[in-house]
Short mmCIF file of C-alpha atoms and ligand atoms in Angstrom, two decimals:
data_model
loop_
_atom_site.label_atom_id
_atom_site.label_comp_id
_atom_site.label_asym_id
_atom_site.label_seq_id
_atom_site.Cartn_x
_atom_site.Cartn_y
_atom_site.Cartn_z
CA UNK G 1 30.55 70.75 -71.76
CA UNK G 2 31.11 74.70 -70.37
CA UNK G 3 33.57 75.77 -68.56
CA UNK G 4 33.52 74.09 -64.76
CA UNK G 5 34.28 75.17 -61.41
CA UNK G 6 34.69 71.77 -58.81
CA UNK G 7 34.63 72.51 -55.47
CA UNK G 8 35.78 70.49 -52.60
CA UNK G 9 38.68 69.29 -50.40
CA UNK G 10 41.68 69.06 -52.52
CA UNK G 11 45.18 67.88 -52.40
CA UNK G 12 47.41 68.12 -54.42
CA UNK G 13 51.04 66.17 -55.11
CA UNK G 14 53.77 68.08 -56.26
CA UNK G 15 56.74 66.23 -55.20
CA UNK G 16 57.67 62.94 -52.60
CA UNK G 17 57.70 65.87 -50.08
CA UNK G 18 55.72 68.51 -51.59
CA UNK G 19 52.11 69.11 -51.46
CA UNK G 20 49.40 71.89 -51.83
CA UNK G 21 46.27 71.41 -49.90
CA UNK G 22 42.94 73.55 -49.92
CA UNK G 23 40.27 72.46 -47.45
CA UNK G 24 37.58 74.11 -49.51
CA UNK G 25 39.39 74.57 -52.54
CA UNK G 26 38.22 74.78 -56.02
CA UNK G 27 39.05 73.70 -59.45
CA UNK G 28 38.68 75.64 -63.00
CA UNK G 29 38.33 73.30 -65.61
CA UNK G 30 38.02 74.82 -69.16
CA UNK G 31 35.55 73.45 -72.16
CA UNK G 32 38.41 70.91 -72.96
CA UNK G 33 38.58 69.35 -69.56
CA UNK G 34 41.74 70.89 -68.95
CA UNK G 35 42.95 72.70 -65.31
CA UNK G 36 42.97 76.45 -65.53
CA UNK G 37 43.20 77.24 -61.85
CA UNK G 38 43.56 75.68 -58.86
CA UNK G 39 43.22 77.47 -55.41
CA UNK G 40 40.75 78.32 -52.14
CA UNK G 41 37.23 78.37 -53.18
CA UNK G 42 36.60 81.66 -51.80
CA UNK G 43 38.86 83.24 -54.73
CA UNK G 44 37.81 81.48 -57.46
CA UNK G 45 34.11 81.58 -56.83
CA UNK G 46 33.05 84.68 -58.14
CA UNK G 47 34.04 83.67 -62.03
CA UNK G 48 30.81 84.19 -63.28
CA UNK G 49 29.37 81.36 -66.08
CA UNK G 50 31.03 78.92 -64.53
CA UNK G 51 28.67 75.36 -64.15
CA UNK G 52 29.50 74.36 -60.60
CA UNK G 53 30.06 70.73 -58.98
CA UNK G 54 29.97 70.84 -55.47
CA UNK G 55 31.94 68.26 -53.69
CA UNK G 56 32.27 69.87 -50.35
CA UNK G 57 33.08 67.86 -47.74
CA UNK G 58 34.89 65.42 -50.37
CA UNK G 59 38.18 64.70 -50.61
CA UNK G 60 39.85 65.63 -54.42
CA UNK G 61 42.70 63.61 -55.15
CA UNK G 62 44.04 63.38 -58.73
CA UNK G 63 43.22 60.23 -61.12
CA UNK G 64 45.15 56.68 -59.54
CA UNK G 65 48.21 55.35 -62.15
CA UNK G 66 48.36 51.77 -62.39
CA UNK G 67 51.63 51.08 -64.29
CA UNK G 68 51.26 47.56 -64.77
CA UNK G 69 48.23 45.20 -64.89
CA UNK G 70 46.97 42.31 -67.52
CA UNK G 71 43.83 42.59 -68.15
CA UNK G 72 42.81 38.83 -69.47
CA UNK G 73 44.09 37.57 -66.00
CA UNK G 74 41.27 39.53 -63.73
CA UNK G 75 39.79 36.49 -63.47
CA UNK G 76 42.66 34.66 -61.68
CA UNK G 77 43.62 37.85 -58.83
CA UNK G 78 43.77 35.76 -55.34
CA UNK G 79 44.48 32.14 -56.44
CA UNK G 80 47.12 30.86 -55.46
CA UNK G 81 49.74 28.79 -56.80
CA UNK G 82 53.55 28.95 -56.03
CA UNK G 83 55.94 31.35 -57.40
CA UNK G 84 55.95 33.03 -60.79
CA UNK G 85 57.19 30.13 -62.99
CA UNK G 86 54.21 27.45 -61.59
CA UNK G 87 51.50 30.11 -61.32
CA UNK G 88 51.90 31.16 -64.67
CA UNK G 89 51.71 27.58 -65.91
CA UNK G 90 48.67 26.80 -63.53
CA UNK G 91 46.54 29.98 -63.80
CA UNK G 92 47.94 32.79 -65.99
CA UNK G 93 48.56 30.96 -69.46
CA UNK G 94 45.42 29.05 -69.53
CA UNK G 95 43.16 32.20 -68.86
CA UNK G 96 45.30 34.04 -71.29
CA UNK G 97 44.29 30.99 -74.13
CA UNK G 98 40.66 31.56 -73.22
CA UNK G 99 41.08 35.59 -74.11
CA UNK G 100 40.59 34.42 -77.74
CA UNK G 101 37.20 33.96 -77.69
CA UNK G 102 35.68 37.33 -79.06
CA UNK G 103 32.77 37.74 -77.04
CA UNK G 104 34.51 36.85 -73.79
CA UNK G 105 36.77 38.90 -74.59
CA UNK G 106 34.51 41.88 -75.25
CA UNK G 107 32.44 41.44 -72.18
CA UNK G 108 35.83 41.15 -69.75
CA UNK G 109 37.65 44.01 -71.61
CA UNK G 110 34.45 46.13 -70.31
CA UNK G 111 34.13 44.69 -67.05
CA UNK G 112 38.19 45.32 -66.29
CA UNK G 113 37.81 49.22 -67.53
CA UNK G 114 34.76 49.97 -65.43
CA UNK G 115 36.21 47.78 -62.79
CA UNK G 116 38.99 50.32 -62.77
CA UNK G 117 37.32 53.13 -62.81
CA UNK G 118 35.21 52.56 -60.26
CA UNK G 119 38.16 52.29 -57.95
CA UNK G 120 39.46 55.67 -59.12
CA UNK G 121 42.10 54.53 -61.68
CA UNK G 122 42.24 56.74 -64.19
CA UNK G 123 45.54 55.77 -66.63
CA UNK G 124 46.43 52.29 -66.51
CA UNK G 125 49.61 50.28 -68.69
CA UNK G 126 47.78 47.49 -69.57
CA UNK G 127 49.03 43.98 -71.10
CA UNK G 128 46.55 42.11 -72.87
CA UNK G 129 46.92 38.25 -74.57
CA UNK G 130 49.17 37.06 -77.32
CA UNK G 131 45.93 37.55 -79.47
CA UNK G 132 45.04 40.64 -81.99
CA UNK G 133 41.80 40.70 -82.70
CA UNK G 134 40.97 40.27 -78.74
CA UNK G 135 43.23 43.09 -77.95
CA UNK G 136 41.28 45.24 -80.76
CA UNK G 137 38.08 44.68 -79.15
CA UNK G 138 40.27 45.16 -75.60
CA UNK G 139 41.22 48.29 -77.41
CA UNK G 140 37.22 49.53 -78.29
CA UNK G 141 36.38 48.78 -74.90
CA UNK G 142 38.91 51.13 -72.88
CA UNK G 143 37.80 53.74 -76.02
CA UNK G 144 34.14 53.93 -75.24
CA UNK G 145 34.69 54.34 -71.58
CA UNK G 146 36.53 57.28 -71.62
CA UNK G 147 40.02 56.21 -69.81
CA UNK G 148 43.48 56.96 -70.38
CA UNK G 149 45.14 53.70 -71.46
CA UNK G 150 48.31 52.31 -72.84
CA UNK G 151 47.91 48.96 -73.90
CA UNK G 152 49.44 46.31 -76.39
CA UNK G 153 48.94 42.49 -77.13
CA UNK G 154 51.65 40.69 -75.72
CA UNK G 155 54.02 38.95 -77.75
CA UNK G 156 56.01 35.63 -77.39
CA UNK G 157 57.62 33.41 -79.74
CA UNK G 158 59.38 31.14 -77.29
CA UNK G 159 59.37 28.95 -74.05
CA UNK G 160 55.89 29.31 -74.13
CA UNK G 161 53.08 26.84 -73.95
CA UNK G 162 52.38 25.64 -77.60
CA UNK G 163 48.92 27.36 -77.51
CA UNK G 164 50.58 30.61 -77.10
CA UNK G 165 53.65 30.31 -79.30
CA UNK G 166 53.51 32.90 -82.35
CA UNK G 167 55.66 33.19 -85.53
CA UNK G 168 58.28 36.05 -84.79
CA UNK G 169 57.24 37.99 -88.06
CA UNK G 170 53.72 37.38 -87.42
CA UNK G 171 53.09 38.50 -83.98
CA UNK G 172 55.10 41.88 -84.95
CA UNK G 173 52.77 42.50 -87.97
CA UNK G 174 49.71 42.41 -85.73
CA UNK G 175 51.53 44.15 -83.31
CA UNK G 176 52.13 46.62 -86.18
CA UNK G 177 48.58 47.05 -87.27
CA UNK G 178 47.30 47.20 -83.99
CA UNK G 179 49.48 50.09 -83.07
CA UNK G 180 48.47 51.89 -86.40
CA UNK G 181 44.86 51.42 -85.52
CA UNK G 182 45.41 52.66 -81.95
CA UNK G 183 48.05 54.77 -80.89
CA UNK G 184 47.43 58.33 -80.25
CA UNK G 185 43.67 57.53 -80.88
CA UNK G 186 40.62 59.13 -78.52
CA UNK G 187 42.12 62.31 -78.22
CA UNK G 188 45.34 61.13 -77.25
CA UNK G 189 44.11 59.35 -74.79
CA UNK G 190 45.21 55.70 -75.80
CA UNK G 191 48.69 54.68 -76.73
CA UNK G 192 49.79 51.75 -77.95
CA UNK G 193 53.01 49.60 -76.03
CA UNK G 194 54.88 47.25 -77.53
CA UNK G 195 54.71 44.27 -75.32
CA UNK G 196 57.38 41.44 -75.05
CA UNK G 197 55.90 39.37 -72.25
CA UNK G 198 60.03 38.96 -70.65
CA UNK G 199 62.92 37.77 -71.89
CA UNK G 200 62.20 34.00 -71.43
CA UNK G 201 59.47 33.69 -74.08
CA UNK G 202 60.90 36.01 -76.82
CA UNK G 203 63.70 36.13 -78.74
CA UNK G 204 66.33 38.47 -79.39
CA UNK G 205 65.02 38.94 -82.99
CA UNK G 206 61.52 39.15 -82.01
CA UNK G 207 63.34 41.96 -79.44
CA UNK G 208 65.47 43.64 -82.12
CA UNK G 209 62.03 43.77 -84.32
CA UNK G 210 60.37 45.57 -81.11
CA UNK G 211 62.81 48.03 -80.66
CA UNK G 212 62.79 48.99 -84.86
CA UNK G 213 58.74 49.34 -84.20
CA UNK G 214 59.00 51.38 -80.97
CA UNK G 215 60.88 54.02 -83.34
CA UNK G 216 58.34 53.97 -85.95
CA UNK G 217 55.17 55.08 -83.36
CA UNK G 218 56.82 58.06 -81.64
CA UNK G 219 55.45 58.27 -78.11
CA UNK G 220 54.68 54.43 -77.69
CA UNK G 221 56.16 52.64 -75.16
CA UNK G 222 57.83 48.69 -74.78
CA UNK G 223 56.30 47.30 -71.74
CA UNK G 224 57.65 43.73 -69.86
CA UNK G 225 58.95 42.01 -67.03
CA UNK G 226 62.84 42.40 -65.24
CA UNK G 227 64.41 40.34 -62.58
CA UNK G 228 60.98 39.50 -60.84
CA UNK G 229 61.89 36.19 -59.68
CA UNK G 230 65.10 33.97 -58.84
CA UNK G 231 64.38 30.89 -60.96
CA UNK G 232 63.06 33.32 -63.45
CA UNK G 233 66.43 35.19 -63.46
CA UNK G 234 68.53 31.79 -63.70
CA UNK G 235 66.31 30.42 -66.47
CA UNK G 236 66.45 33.90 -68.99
CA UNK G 237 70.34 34.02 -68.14
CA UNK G 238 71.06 30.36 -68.77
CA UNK G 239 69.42 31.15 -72.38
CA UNK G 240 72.31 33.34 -73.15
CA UNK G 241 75.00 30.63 -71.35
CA UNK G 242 74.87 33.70 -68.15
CA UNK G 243 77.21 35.49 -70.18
CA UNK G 244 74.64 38.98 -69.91
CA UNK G 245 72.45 39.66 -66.92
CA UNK G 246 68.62 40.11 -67.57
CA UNK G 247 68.77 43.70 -68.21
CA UNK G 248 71.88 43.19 -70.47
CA UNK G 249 69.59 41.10 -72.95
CA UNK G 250 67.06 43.81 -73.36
CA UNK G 251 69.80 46.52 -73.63
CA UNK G 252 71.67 44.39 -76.03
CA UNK G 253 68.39 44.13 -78.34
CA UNK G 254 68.10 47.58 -78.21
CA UNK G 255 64.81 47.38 -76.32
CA UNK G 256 65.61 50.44 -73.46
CA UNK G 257 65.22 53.98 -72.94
CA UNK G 258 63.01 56.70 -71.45
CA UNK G 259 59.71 55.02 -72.95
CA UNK G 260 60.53 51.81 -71.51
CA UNK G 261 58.47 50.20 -68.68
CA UNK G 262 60.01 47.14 -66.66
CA UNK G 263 57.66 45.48 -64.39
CA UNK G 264 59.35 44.91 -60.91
CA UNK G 265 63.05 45.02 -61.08
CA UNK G 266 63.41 43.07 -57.59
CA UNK G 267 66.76 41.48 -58.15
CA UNK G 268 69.05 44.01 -59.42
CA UNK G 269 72.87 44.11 -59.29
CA UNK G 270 74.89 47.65 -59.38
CA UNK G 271 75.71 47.33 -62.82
CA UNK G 272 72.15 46.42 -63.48
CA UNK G 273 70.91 49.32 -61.94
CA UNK G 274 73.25 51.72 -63.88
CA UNK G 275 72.00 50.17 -66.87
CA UNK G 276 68.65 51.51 -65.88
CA UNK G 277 69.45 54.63 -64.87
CA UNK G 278 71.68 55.05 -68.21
CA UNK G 279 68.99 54.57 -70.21
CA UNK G 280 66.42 56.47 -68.40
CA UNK G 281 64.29 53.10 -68.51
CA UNK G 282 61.33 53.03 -65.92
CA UNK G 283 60.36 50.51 -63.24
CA UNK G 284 56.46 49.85 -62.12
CA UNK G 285 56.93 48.63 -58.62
CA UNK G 286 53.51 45.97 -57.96
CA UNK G 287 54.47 45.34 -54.04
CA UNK G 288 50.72 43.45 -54.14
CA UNK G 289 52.13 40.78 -56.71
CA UNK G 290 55.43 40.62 -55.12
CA UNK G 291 53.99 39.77 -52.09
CA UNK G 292 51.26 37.54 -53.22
CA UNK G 293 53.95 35.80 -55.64
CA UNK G 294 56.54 35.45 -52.89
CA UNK G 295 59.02 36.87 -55.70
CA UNK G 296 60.59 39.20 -53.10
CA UNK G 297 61.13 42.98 -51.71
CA UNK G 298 61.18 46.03 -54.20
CA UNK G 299 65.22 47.52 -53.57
CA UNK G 300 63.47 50.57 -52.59
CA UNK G 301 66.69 52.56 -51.45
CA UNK G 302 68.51 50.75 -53.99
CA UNK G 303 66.26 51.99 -57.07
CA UNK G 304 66.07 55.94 -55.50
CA UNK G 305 70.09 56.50 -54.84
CA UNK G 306 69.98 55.09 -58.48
CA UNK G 307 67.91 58.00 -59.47
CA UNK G 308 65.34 55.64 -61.52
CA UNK G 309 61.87 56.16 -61.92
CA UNK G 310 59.20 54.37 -60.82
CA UNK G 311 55.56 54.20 -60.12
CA UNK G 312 53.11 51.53 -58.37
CA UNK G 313 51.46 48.81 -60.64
CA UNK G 314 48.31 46.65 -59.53
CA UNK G 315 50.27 43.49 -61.72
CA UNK G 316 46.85 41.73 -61.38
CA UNK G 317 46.19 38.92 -61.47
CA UNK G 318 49.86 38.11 -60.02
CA UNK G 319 48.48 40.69 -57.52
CA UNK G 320 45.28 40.10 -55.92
CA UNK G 321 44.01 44.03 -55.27
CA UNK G 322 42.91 46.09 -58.65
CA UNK G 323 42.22 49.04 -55.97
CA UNK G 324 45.08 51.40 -56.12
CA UNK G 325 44.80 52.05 -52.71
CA UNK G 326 45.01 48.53 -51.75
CA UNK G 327 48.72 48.62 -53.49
CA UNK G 328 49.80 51.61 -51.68
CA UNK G 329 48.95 50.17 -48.34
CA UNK G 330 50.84 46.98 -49.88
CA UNK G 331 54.05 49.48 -50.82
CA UNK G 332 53.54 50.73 -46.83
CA UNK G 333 53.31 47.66 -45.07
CA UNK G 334 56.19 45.59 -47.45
CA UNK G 335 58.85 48.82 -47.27
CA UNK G 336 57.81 48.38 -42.72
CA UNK G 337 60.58 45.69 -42.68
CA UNK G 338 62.77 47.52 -44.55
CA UNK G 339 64.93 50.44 -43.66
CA UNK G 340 63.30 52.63 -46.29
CA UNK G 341 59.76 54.16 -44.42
CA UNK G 342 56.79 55.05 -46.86
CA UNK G 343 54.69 57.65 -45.83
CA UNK G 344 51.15 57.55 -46.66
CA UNK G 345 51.53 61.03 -48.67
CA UNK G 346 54.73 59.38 -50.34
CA UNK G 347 52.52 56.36 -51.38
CA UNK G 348 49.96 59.27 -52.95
CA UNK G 349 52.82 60.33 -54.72
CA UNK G 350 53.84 57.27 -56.31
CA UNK G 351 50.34 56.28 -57.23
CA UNK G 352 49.62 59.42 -59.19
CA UNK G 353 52.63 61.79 -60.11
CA UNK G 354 55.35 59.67 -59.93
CA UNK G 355 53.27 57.35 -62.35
CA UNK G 356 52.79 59.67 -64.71
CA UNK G 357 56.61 60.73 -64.79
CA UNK G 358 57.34 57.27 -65.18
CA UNK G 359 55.12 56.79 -67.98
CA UNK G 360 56.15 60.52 -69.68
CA UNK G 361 52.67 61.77 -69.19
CA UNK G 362 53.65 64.34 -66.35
CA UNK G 363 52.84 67.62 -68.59
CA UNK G 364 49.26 65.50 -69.23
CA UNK G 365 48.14 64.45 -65.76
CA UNK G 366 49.33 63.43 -62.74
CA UNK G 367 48.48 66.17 -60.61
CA UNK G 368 45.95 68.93 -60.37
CA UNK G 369 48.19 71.49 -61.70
CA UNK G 370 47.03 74.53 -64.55
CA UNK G 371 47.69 73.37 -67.64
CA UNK G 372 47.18 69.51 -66.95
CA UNK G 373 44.01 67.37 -68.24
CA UNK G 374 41.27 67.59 -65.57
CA UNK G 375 41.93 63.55 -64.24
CA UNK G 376 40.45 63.29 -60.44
CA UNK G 377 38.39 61.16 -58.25
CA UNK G 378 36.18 62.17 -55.50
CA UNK G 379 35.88 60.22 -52.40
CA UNK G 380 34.16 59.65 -49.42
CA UNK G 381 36.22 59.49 -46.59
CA UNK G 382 33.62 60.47 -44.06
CA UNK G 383 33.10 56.62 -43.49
CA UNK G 384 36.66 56.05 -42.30
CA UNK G 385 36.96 59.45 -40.08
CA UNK G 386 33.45 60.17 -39.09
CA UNK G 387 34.23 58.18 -35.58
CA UNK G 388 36.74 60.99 -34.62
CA UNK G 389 36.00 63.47 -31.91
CA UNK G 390 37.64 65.94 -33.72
CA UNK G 391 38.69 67.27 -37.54
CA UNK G 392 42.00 65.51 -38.62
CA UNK G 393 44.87 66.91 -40.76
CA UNK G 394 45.01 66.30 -44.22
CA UNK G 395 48.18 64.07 -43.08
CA UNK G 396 45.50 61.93 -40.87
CA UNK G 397 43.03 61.57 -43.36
CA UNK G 398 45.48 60.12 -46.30
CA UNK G 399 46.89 57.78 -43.62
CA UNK G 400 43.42 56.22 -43.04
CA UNK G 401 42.47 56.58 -46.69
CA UNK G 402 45.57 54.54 -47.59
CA UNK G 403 45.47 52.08 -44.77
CA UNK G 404 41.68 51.32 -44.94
CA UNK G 405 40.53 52.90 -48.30
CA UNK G 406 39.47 51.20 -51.23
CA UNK G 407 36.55 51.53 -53.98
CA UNK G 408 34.00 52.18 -51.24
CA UNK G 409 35.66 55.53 -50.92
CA UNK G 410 35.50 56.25 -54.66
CA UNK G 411 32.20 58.32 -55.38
CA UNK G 412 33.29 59.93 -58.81
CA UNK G 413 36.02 59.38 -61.56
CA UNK G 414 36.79 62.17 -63.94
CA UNK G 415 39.31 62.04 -67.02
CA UNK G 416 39.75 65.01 -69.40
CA UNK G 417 37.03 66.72 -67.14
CA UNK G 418 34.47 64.35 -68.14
CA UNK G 419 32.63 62.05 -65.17
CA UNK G 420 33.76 58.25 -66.29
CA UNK G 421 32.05 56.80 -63.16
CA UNK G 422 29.49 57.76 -60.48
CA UNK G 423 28.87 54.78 -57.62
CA UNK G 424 25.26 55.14 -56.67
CA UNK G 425 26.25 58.27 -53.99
CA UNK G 426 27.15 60.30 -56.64
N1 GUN Q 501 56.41 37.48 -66.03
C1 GUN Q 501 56.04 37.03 -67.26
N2 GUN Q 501 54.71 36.98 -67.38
C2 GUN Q 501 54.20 37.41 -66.22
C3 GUN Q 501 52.86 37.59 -65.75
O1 GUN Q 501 51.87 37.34 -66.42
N3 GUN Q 501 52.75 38.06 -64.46
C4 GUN Q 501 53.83 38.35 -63.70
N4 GUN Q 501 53.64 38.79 -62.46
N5 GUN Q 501 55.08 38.18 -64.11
C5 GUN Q 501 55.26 37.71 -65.37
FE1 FE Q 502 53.00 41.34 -64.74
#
């Protein structure tokens, strides 16, 4: 691959607030897929040598972050069954137990990757089963096609259904090898994280072990669940008599810091959240899942004056929408009866910048910033603004993507510069 010149409509995050926008902009990406220059087409054009792709027309967004989404439970996304505690009994554990079959686990592994980049995610945090060799082949399979993934086998040595339950030592040795096989691998692209389902199903030696292995892969992460659900809350809390909150336990095992993911963080008190912040842990909001789930509304006010950071996360199957922009409309609609208002360019944020600083990848991608890996979609918005009598602000056209977009938009998916997906437009 030569050096690269993309042209096309591109915006650009730089902030909640903050934006750059260049209607026919252009993008230098060097031999390594990397972002030399971003800027108005009209300047950049005359580098000579450069291949061109010519987008105009198309909108340029940067690669879509989903924080937090299992991949053995795309099968399950839409049915429904209760809150968290009965659905995972009806629907999540069972498709989980049939994630040990290699082949099925092979063929869904590459279904769920392509799945995701054809709706323009490009880095996802990704749980897969309690099982190793299915998460190894889980592992091949986000290799070959090219995306940005941080991934781990979950873990769980209690309160689990018997066809789930591992040995404590056991499930941290595979958990060991796996992350020796995998982290840093692809050039950097995959990571491995360390993933205690929540605090229910593991104890706080398998926890303690966690946290010791977290320190031995530098740059891996520990990935779970916090305060998602009430009866979830009151059954992890009675398991320590309620004498610690939720996010107590994990502090208390050692199991938080800057590298450290929660999944939802819904019910959280003031001491809680200081906790959080202390620690510099991260929260993936999945407004889908909490809807879906009935588990409850994201503290969105609550979680900003605390000064933690968070991104969006698809949580399928708990959530039904794998599209990105079907969570962001989710975030926008859920945060409408609250007194916190989402902008559509604030729900852009959070699914691509604020995901990455969440996640520690924000000198990586995130943005279409110099210096950055060249991670962007291309998408057809014509079909949702074509009706319009006259040309809309960049403003207008994120509001409809956001509100009506999804992977019919999506007409190309780069990461590291190199096209991952191509619908049949492109
Ligand atoms: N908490 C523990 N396991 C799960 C899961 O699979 N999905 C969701 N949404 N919450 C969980
Ligand atoms: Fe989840």
């Amino acid at each position: 691959m030569g050096a690269t010149l993309v042209r096309g409509k591109i915006f650009n995050p730089l902030g909640l607030t903050e934006w750059q926008y260049f209607e026919d902009g252009a993008l230098r990406i060097d031999e390594s897929g990397y972002i030399q220059e971003i800027g108005d087409y009209q300047h950049l054009k005359s580098l000579d040598g450069l291949e061109m792709l010519d987008y105009s027309g198309y909108l340029i967004l940067p690669g879509l972050i989903d924080m937090h989404t299992h991949l053995p439970q795309l099968p399950i996304r839409g049915k429904v069954a209760g809150t968290l505690l009965e659905w995972l009994d009806r629907y999540a554990f069972p498709i989980e137990r049939a994630f040990a079959e290699p082949a099925y686990a092979q063929r869904l592994s590459e279904c769920f990757f392509k799945s995701l980049l054809a709706n323009g995610t490009t880095t996802a945090l990704v749980l897969s089963s309690v099982h190793e060799a299915s998460t190894h082949l889980a592992f091949e399979a986000a290799a070959q096609c090219g995306m940005r993934v941080l991934m781990g086998k979950v873990m769980m040595d209690q309160h689990a259904p018997d066809f789930m339950l591992e040995n404590t030592a056991a499930s941290l040795e595979g958990s060991q090898r796996l992350a020796s096989r995998w982290h840093c691998q692809n050039k950097g692209l995959i990571r491995y994280a360390f993933t205690p389902r929540f605090a229910l199903t593991c104890s706080m030696v398998m926890l303690e072990g966690i946290a010791q292995l977290h320190r031995q892969f530098p740059d891996s992460y520990i990935h779970s669940h916090l305060a998602e659900n009430k009866a979830e809350i009151a059954a992890v809390t009675a398991l320590y008599q309620n004498r610690h909150s939720y996010t107590q336990i994990y502090e208390k095992s050692g199991c938080l810091g800057p590298r450290t993911l929660m999944a939802h963080g819904i019910y959280l008190s003031e001491s809680e959240l200081a906790i959080l912040k202390e620690t510099q842990t991260r929260i993936a909001h999945c407004p889908s899942s909490n809807f879906f789930l009935k588990s409850g509304v994201f503290p969105l006010d609550a979680v900003q004056h605390a000064q933690i950071a968070f991104g969006l996360g698809s949580d399928i199957g708990g959530g039904p929408d794998i599209s990105m922009f079907r969570v962001m409309r989710s975030m926008v609609e859920i945060q409408l009866t609250q007194p916190a208002h989402v902008k559509p360019t604030e729900a852009i944020y959070y699914a691509t910048l604020a995901g990455a600083e969440a996640l520690s990848l924000e000198s990586e991608t995130g943005n279409l910033s110099p210096g950055k890996s060249a991670d962007f979609i291309v998408l057809d918005t014509d079909t949702l603004t074509s009706l319009s009598p006259q040309g809309e602000s960049i403003e207008e056209i994120l509001s409809q993507l956001v509100s009506l977009g999804g992977e019919k938009q999506v007409m190309k998916t780069f990461v590291r510069g190199k096209a991952v997906f191509s619908n049949d437009r492109g």
